Coordinates of C-alpha atoms and ligand atoms in Angstrom, one line a residue:
X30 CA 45.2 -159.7 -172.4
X31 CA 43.5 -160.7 -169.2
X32 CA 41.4 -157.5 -168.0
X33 CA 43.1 -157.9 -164.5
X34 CA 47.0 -158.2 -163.9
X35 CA 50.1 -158.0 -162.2
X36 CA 49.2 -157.7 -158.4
X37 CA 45.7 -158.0 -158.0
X38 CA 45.2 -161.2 -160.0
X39 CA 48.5 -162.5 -158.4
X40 CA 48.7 -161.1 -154.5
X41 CA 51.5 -163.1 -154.0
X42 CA 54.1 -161.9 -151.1
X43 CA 56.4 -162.3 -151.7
X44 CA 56.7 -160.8 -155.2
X45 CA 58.4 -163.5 -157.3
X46 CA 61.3 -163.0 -159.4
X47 CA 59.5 -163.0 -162.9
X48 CA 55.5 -163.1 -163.4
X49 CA 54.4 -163.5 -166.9
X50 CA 50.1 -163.3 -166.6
X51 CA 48.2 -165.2 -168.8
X52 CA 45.0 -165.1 -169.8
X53 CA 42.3 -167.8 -168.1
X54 CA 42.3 -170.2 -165.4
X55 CA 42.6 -173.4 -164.2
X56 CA 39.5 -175.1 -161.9
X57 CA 39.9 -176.9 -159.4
X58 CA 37.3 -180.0 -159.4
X59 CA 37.1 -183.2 -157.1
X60 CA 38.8 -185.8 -158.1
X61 CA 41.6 -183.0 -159.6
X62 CA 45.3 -185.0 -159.1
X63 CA 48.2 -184.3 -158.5
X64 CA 51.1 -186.6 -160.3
X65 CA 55.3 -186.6 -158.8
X66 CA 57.9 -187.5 -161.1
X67 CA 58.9 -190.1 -159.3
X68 CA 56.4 -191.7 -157.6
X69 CA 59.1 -193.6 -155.0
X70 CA 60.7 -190.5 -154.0
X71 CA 59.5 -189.8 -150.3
X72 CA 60.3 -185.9 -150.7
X73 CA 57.8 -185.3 -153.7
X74 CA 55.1 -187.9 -151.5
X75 CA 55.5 -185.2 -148.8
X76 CA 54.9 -182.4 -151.2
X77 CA 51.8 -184.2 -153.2
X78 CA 50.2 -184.5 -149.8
X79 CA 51.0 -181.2 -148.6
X80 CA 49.1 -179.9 -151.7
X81 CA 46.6 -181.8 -151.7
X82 CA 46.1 -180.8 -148.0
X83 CA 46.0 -177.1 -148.7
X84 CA 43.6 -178.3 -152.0
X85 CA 41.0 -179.2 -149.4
X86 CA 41.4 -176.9 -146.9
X87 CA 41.2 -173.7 -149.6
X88 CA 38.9 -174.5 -152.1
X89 CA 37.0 -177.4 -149.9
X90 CA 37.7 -180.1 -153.0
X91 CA 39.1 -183.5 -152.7
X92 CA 42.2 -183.7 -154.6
X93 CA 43.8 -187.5 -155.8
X94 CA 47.5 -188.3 -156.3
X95 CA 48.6 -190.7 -158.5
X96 CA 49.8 -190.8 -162.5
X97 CA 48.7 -188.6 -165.6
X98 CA 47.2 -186.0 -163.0
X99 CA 46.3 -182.3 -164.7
X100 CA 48.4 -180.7 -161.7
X101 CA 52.6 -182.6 -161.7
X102 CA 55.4 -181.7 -159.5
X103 CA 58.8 -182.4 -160.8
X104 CA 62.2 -182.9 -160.4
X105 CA 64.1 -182.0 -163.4
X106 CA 67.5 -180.7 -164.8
X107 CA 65.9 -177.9 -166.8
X108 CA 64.7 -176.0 -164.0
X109 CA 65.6 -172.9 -163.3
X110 CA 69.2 -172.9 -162.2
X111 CA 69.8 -171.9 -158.4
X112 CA 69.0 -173.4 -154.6
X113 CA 65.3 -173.2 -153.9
X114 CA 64.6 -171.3 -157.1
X115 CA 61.6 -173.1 -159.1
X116 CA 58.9 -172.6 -162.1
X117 CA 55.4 -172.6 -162.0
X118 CA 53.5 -172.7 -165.0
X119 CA 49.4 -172.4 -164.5
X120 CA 47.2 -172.8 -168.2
X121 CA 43.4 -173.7 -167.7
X122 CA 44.4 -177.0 -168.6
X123 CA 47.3 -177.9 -166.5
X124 CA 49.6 -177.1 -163.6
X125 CA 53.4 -177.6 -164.1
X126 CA 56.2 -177.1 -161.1
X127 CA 59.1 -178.2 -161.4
X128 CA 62.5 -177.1 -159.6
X129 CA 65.8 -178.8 -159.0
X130 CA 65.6 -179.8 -155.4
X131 CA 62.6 -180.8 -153.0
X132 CA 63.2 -177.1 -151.4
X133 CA 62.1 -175.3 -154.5
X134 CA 59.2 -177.2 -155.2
X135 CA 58.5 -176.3 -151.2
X136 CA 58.3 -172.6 -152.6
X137 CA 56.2 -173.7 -155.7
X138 CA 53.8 -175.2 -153.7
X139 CA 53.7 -172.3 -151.1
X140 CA 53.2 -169.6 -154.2
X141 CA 50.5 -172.2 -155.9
X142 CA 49.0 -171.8 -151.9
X143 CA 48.7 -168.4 -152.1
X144 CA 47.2 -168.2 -155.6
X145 CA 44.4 -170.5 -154.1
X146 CA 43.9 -169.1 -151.3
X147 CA 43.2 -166.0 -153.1
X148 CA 40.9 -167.3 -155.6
X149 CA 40.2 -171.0 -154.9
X150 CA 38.2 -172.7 -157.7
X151 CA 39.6 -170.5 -160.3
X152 CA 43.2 -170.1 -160.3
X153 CA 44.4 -167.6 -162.7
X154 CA 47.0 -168.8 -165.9
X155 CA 50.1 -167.6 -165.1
X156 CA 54.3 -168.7 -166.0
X157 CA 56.5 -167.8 -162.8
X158 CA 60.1 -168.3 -162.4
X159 CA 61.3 -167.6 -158.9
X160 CA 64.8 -167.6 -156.6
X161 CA 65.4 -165.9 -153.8
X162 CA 67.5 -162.9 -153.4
X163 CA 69.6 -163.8 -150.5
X164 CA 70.2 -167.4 -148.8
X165 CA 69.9 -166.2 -146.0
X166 CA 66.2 -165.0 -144.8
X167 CA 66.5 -165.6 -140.8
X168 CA 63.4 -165.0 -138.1
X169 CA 64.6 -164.9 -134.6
X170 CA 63.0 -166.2 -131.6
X171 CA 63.9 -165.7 -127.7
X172 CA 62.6 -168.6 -125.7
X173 CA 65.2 -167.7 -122.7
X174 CA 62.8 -165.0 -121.5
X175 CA 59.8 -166.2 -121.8
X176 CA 59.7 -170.3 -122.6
X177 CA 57.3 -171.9 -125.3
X178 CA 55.8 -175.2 -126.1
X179 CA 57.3 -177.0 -128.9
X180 CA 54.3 -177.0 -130.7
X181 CA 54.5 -173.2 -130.9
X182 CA 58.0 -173.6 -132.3
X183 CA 56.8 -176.2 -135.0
X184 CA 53.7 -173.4 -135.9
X185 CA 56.2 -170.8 -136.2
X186 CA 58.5 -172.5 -138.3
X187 CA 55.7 -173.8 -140.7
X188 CA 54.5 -169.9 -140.9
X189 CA 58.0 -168.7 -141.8
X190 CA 58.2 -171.1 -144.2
X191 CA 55.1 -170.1 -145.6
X192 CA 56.4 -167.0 -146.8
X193 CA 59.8 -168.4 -148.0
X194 CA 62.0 -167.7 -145.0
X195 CA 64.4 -170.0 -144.6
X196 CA 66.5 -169.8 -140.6
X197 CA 64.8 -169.9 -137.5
X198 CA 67.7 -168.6 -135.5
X199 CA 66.3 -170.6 -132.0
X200 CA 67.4 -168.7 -128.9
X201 CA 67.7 -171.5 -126.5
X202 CA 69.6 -169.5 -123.8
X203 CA 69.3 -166.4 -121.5
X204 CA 69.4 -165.2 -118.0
X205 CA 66.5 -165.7 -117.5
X206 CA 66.4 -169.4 -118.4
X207 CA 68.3 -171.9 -120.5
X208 CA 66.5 -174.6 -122.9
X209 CA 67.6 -177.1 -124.0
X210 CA 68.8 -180.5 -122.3
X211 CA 71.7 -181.3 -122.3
X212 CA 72.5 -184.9 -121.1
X213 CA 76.5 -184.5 -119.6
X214 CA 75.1 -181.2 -117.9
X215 CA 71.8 -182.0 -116.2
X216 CA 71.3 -179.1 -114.0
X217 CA 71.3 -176.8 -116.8
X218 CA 67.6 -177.7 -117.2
X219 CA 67.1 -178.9 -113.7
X220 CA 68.1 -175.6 -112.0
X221 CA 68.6 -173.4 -115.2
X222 CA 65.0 -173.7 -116.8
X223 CA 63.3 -172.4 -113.8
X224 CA 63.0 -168.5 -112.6
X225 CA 61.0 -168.1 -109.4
X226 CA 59.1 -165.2 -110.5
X227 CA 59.2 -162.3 -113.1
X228 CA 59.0 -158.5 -112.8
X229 CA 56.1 -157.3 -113.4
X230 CA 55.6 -153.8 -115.8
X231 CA 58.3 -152.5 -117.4
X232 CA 61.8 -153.5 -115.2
X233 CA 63.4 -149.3 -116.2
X234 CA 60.2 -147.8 -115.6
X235 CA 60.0 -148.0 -111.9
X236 CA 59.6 -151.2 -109.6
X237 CA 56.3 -152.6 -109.8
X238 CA 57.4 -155.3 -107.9
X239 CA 57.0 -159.3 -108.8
X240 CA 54.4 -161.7 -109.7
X241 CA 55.0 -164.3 -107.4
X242 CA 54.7 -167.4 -110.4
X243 CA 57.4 -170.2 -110.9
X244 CA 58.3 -169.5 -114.8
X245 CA 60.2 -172.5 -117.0
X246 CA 60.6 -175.4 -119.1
X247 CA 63.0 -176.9 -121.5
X248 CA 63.4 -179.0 -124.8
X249 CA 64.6 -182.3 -124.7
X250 CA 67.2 -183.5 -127.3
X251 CA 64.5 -185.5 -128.9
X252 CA 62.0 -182.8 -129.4
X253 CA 64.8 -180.7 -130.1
X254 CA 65.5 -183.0 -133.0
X255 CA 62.0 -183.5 -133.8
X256 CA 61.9 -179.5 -134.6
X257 CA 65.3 -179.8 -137.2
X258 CA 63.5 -182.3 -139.2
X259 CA 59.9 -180.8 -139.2
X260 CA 62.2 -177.4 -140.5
X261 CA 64.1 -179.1 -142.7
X262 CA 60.9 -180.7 -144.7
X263 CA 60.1 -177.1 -144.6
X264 CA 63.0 -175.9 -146.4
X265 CA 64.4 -174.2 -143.1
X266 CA 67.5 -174.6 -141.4
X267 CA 67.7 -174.8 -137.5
X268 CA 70.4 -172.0 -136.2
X269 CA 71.0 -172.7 -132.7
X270 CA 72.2 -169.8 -130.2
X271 CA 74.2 -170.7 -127.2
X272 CA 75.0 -167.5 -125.2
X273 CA 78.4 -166.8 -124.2
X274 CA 80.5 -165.3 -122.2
X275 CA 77.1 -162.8 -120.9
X276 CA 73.6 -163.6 -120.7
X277 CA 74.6 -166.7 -118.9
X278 CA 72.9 -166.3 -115.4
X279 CA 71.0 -169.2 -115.6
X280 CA 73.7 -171.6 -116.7
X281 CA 76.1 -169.8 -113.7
X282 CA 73.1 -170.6 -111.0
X283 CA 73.3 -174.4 -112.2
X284 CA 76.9 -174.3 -112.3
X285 CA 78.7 -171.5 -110.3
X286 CA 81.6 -173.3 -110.6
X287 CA 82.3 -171.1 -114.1
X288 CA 81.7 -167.8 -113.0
X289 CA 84.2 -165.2 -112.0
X290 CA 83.1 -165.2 -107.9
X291 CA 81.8 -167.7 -105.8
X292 CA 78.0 -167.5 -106.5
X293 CA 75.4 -168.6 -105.9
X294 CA 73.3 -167.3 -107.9
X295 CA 69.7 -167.6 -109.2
X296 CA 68.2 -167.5 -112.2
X297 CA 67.3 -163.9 -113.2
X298 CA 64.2 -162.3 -112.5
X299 CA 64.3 -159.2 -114.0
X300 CA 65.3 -158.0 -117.6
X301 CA 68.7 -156.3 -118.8
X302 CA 72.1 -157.1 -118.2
X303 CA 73.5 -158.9 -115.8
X304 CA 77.3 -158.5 -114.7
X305 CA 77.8 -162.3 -114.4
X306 CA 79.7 -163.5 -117.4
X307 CA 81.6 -166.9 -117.9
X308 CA 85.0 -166.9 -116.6
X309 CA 87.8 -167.5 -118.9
X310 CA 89.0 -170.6 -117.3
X311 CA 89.9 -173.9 -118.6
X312 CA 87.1 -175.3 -116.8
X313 CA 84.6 -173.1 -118.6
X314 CA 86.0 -174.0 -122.2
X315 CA 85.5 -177.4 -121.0
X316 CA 82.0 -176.6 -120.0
X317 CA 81.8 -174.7 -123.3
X318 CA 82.9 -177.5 -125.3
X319 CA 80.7 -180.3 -124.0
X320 CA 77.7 -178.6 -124.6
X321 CA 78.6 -177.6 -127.9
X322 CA 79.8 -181.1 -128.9
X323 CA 75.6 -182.4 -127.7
X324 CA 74.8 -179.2 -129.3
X325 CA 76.2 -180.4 -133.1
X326 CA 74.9 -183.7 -132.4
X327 CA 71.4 -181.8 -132.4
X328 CA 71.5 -179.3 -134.9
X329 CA 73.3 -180.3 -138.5
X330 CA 73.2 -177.1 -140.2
X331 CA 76.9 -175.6 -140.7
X332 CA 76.3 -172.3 -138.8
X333 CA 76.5 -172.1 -134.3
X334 CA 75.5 -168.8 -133.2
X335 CA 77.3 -168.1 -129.7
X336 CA 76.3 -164.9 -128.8
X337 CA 78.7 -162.7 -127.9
X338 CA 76.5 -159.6 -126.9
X339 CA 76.1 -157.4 -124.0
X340 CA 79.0 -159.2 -122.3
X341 CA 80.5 -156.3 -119.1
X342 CA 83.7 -156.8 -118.4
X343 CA 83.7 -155.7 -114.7
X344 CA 83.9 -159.3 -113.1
X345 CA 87.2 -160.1 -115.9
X346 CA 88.3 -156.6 -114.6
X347 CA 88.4 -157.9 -111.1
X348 CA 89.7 -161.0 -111.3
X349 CA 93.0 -161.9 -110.9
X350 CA 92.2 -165.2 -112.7
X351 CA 90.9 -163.3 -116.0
X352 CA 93.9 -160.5 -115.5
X353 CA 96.4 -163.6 -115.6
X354 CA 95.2 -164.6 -118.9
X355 CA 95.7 -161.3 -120.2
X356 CA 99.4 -160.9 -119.0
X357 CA 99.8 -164.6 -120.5
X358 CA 98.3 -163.9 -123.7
X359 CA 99.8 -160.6 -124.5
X360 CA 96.3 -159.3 -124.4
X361 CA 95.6 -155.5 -124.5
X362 CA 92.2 -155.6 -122.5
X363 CA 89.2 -157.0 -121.4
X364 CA 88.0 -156.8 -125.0
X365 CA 91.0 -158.5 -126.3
X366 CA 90.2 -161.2 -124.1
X367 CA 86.6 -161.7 -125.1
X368 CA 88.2 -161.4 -128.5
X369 CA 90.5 -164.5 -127.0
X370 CA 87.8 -166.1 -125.5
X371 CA 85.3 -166.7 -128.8
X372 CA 88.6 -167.8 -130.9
X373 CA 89.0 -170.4 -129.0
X374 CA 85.7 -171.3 -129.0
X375 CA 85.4 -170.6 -132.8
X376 CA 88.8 -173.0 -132.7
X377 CA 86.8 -175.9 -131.4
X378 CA 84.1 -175.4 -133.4
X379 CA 85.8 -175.1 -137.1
X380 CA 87.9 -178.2 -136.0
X381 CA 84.2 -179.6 -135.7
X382 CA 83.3 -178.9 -139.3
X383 CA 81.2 -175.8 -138.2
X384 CA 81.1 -172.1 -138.5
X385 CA 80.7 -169.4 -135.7
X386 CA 78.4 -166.6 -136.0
X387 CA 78.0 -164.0 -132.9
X388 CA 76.7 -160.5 -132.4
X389 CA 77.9 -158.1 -133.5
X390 CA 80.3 -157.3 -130.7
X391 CA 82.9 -160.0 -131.2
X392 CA 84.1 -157.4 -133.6
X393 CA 85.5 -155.8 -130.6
X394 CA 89.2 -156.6 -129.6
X395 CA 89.3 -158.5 -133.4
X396 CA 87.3 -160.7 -135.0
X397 CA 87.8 -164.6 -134.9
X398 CA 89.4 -165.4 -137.9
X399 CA 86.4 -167.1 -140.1
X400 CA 83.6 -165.7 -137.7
X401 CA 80.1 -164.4 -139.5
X402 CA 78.8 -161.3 -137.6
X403 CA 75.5 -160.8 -136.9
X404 CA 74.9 -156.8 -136.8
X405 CA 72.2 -155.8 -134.7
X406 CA 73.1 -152.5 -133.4
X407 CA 72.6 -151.1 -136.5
X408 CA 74.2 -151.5 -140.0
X409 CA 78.2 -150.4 -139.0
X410 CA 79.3 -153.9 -137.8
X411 CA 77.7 -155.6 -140.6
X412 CA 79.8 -153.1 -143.0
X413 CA 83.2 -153.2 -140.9
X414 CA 82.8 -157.3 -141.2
X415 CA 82.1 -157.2 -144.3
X416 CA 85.2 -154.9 -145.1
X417 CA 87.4 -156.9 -143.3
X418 CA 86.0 -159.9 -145.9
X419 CA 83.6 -161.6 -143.4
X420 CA 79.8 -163.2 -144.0
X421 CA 77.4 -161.4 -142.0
X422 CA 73.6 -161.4 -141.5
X423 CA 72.0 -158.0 -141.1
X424 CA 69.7 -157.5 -138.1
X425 CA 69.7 -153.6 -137.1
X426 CA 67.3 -153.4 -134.7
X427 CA 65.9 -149.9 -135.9
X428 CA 64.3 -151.9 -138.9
X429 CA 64.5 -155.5 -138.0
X430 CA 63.8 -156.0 -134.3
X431 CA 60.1 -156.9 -133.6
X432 CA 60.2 -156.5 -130.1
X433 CA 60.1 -152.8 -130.9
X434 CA 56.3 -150.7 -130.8
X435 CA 54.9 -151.4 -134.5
X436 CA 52.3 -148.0 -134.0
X437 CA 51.5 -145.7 -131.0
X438 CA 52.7 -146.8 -127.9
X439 CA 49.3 -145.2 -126.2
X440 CA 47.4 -147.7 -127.9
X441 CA 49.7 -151.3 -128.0
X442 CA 50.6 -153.3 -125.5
X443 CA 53.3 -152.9 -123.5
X444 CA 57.0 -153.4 -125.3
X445 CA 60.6 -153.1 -125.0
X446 CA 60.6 -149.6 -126.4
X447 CA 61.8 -148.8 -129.7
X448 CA 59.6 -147.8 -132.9
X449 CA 59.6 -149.9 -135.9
X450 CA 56.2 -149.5 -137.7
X451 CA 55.8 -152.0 -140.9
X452 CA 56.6 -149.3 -143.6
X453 CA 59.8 -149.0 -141.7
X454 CA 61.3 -153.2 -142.2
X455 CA 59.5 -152.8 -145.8
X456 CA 61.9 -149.9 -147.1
X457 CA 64.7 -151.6 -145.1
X458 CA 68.1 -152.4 -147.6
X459 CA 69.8 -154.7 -146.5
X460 CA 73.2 -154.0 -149.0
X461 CA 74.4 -151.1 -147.0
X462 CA 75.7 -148.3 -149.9
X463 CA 78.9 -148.0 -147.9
X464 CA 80.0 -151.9 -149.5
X465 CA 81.3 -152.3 -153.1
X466 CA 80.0 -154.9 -155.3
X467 CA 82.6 -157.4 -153.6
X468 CA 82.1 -156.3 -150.2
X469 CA 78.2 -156.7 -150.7
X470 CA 78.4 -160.5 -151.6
X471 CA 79.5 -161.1 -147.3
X472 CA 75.9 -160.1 -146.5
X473 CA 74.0 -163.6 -146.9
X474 CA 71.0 -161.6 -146.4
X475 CA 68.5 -160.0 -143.6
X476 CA 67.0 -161.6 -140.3
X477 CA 63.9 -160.2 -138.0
X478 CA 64.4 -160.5 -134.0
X479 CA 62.0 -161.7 -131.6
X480 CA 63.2 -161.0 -128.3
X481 CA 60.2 -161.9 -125.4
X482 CA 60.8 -159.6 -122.5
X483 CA 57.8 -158.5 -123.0
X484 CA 56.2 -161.2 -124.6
X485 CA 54.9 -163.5 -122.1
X486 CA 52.4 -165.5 -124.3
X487 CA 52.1 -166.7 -128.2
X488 CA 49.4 -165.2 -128.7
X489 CA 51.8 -161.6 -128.0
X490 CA 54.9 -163.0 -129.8
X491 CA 52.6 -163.6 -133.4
X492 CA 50.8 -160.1 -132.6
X493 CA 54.1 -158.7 -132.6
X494 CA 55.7 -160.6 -135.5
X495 CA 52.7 -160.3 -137.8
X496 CA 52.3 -158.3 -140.2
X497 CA 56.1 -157.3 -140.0
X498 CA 57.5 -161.1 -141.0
X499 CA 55.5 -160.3 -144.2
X500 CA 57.7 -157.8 -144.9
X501 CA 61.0 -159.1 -144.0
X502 CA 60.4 -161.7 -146.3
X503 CA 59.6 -159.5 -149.6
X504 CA 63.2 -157.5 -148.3
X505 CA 64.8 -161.2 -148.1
X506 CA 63.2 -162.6 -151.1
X507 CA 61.6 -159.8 -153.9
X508 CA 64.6 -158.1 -155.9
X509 CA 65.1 -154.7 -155.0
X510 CA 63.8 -152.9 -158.2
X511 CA 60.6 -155.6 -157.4
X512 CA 59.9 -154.0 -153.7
X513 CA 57.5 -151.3 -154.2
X514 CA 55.8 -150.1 -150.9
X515 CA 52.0 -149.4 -152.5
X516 CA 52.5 -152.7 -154.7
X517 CA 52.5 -154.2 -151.8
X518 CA 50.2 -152.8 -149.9
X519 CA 47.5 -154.1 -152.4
X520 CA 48.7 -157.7 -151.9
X521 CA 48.5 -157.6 -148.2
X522 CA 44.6 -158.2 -147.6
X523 CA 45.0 -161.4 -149.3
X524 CA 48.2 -162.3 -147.1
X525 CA 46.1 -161.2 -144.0
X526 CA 43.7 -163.6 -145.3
X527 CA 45.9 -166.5 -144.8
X528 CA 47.0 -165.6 -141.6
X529 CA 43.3 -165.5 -140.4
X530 CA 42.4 -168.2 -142.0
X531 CA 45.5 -170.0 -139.8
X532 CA 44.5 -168.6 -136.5
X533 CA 47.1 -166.2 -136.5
X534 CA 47.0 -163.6 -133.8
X535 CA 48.6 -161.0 -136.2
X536 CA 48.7 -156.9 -135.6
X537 CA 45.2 -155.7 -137.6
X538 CA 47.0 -152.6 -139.7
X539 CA 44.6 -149.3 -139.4
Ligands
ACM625 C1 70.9 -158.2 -128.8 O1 69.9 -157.6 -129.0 N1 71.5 -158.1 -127.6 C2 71.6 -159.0 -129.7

């Protein structure tokens, strides 16, 4: 037996599936290479040279590629069965990895990262099989509040991926600013990425007046698309959020013409909800629509988040236009209406070979008839979805929103409010006990927020999403019988490690 096993030989995070130590290790030497199965296939290249890259950088060796190598990745049909599941098998002779598809081997590479970085010249013998838990494993970002450089984007991505999340859910739209370009709607960008100035302090803790600076910018389609495929070689899937019928300010002060009154308006400058919503006209669906359709052309991935949240009803409630609707459609209420409102848009959007996913709220006034719910104010819409035979994503904010304070509020910067300390997203479920075994198979898995009120700079939003991602992704990934708080605890220096050793501006835990 080796003297040293389980975590502290192996400070993987996440924990893998099955870990079987073995004794001995395998050098690392220049001149060390690193074979592919197929030596044409432009996926394994990618994955050779990402290796070897990480070769160089940890253990500061020069690493070839080409045939009869000590270290192989492969393709094969005897992999472990499963999307992104994979096997690596570590002797002091010889490094195997193989998996079924290029996304697995992503995640073989990533653990075979980790095991250098921890102990680069020296890697210890070891046989793991991995899968994920949930397909599912989604990290949220807000760019509508505050906007960053696509750059930024691609870092984040590449550090999600790093610890085997898999959904960058990409908040391209907000009061406070809308993101992304499209080409039939110019003004969105034009008008609708710019905010005059922001609130300064905290906007419900007393006016503290503004700052006076221009705040803005946008994504064009091409670096939009530039993002997807930099994900996808990644392993990660782009979910695009278009905000409707509320948080919409900034699309209303480009185009007034869909709100409820006359306008004008500006885009926001302070946090919170605004009472300007869409209307429900035919105009606005045709609005709606044409976005959505540049929208798909953009993002391939099956799933369109549209928001749905933190809509008021009090401009439907006054106009006659909205009221009409109602009488037409038989419609109870206001919430009926929104109900109305995101069929029609889920309508368009199923007839375009996608699936709708929105807050949590759309359960109100009854669901859209295929819609996935994302539950964020807590776990009860997740469970009432899930009841009702719907997919949905778990995001309460009381364990997965990382706007919240991660310690003292005395000594951190200033947040949102809220209190969600790392221990708290470690022990986080996310099969509520309410569902049966049948129920539970609608939750595709959990997803952290990143909302950026309070986030101005990226040097704040990694502060505030490091160390927590680290734990999302062993809820996400690790079984449940795996996740043990102090287990992990032990692995976390070395995962701190990495994020140093990347620049990133994470939280230092006491
Ligand atoms: C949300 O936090 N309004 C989804």
């Amino acid at each position: 037996m080796a003297t040293v096993t389980g975590p502290a030989r192996y400070p993987l995070i996440p924990w893998p599936r099955s870990l079987e130590a073995r004794d001995g290790t395998f050098a690392l030497a220049a001149g060390t290479r690193i074979s592919t199965s197929e030596e044409g296939n432009a996926d394994l290249r990618r994955l050779a040279g990402l290796l070897r890259g990480y070769i160089t950088d940890l253990a500061g060796v020069d690493a070839d590629i080409g045939p009869g190598g000590a270290i192989t990745i492969a393709l094969r049909s005897d992999a472990p069965a499963g999307e992104e599941a994979y096997r690596l098998d570590i002797s002091p002779e010889r490094i195997e990895l193989v998996a079924r598809d290029a996304r697995g081997l992503f995640y073989g590479v990533q653990t075979l990262r980790q095991l250098i970085a921890a102990s680069p010249k020296a890697i210890p013998a070891v046989r793991i099989e991995d899968a994920p838990r949930f397909p599912w494993r989604g990290l949220h970002l807000d760019v509508g509040r505050h906007f960053f450089p696509v750059e930024f984007i691609k870092r984040y991505i590449d550090l999600l991926a790093t610890f085997k999340l898999n959904t960058f859910h990409w908040h391209l739209t907000e009061d406070q600013g809308w993101r992304l370009e499209i080409k039939k709607y110019p003004k969105l960008t034009e008008v609708g990425a710019w905010r005059k100035e922001t609130i300064v302090g905290h906007a419900r803790r007393g006016p503290k007046g503004y700052d006076g600076i221009r705040h803005g910018g946008f994504y064009t389609q091409d670096q939009a698309l530039e993002v997807v495929v930099y994900a996808a070689e990644r392993g990660v899937t782009v979910l695009p959020e278009i905000e409707m019928p509320g948080h919409s300010l900034a699309a209303l002060a480009a185009y007034p013409e869909y709100a409820n009154v006359p306008g004008p308006f500006e885009v926001r400058t302070t946090w919170g909800i605004s009472e300007e919503v869409f209307s429900p006209s035919e105009a606005t669906f045709t609005f709606l629509e044409g976005v959505l359709r540049e929208v798909m052309d953009i993002f391939p991935n099956a799933f369109i988040h549209i928001g749905g949240d933190e809509a008021p009803k009090k401009r439907w409630k006054e106009s006659s236009a909205a009221q009409e609707i109602i009488k037409r459609e038989k419609l109870r209420d206001e919430d009926e209406l929104q109900s109305w409102f995101i069929r029609r848009i889920e309508r368009f959007l199923n007839a375009n070979g996608r699936r709708l996913v929105g807050w949590d709220e759309i359960l109100e006034g009854g669901l859209a008839p295929h819609a996935t719910v994302m539950s964020w104010r807590g776990t009860k819409g997740g469970i009432a979805a899930a009841k009702q035979g719907h997919d949905v994503v778990m995001a309460p904010q009381e364990d997965l929103y990382f706007d919240h304070y991660q310690a003292d509020p005395e000594h951190e910067p200033l947040a949102i409010g809220g209190m969600t300390p790392i221990e708290d997203t470690y022990a986080y479920e996310p099969i509520p006990s309410e569902l049966t075994a049948d129920e539970a198979k609608h939750v595709l898995g959990p997803e952290a927020c990143v909302w950026t009120e309070y986030m101005p700079t990226t040097e704040q939003v990694e502060y505030m999403a490091y160390p927590r991602v680290l734990a999302l992704a062993e809820v996400a990934w690790s079984t449940r019988e795996a996740r043990d708080w102090e287990s992990f605890r032990s692995r976390l220096p070395a995962a701190l490690g990495m994020l140093e050793r990347l620049g990133v501006r994470y939280r230092k835990p006491l």
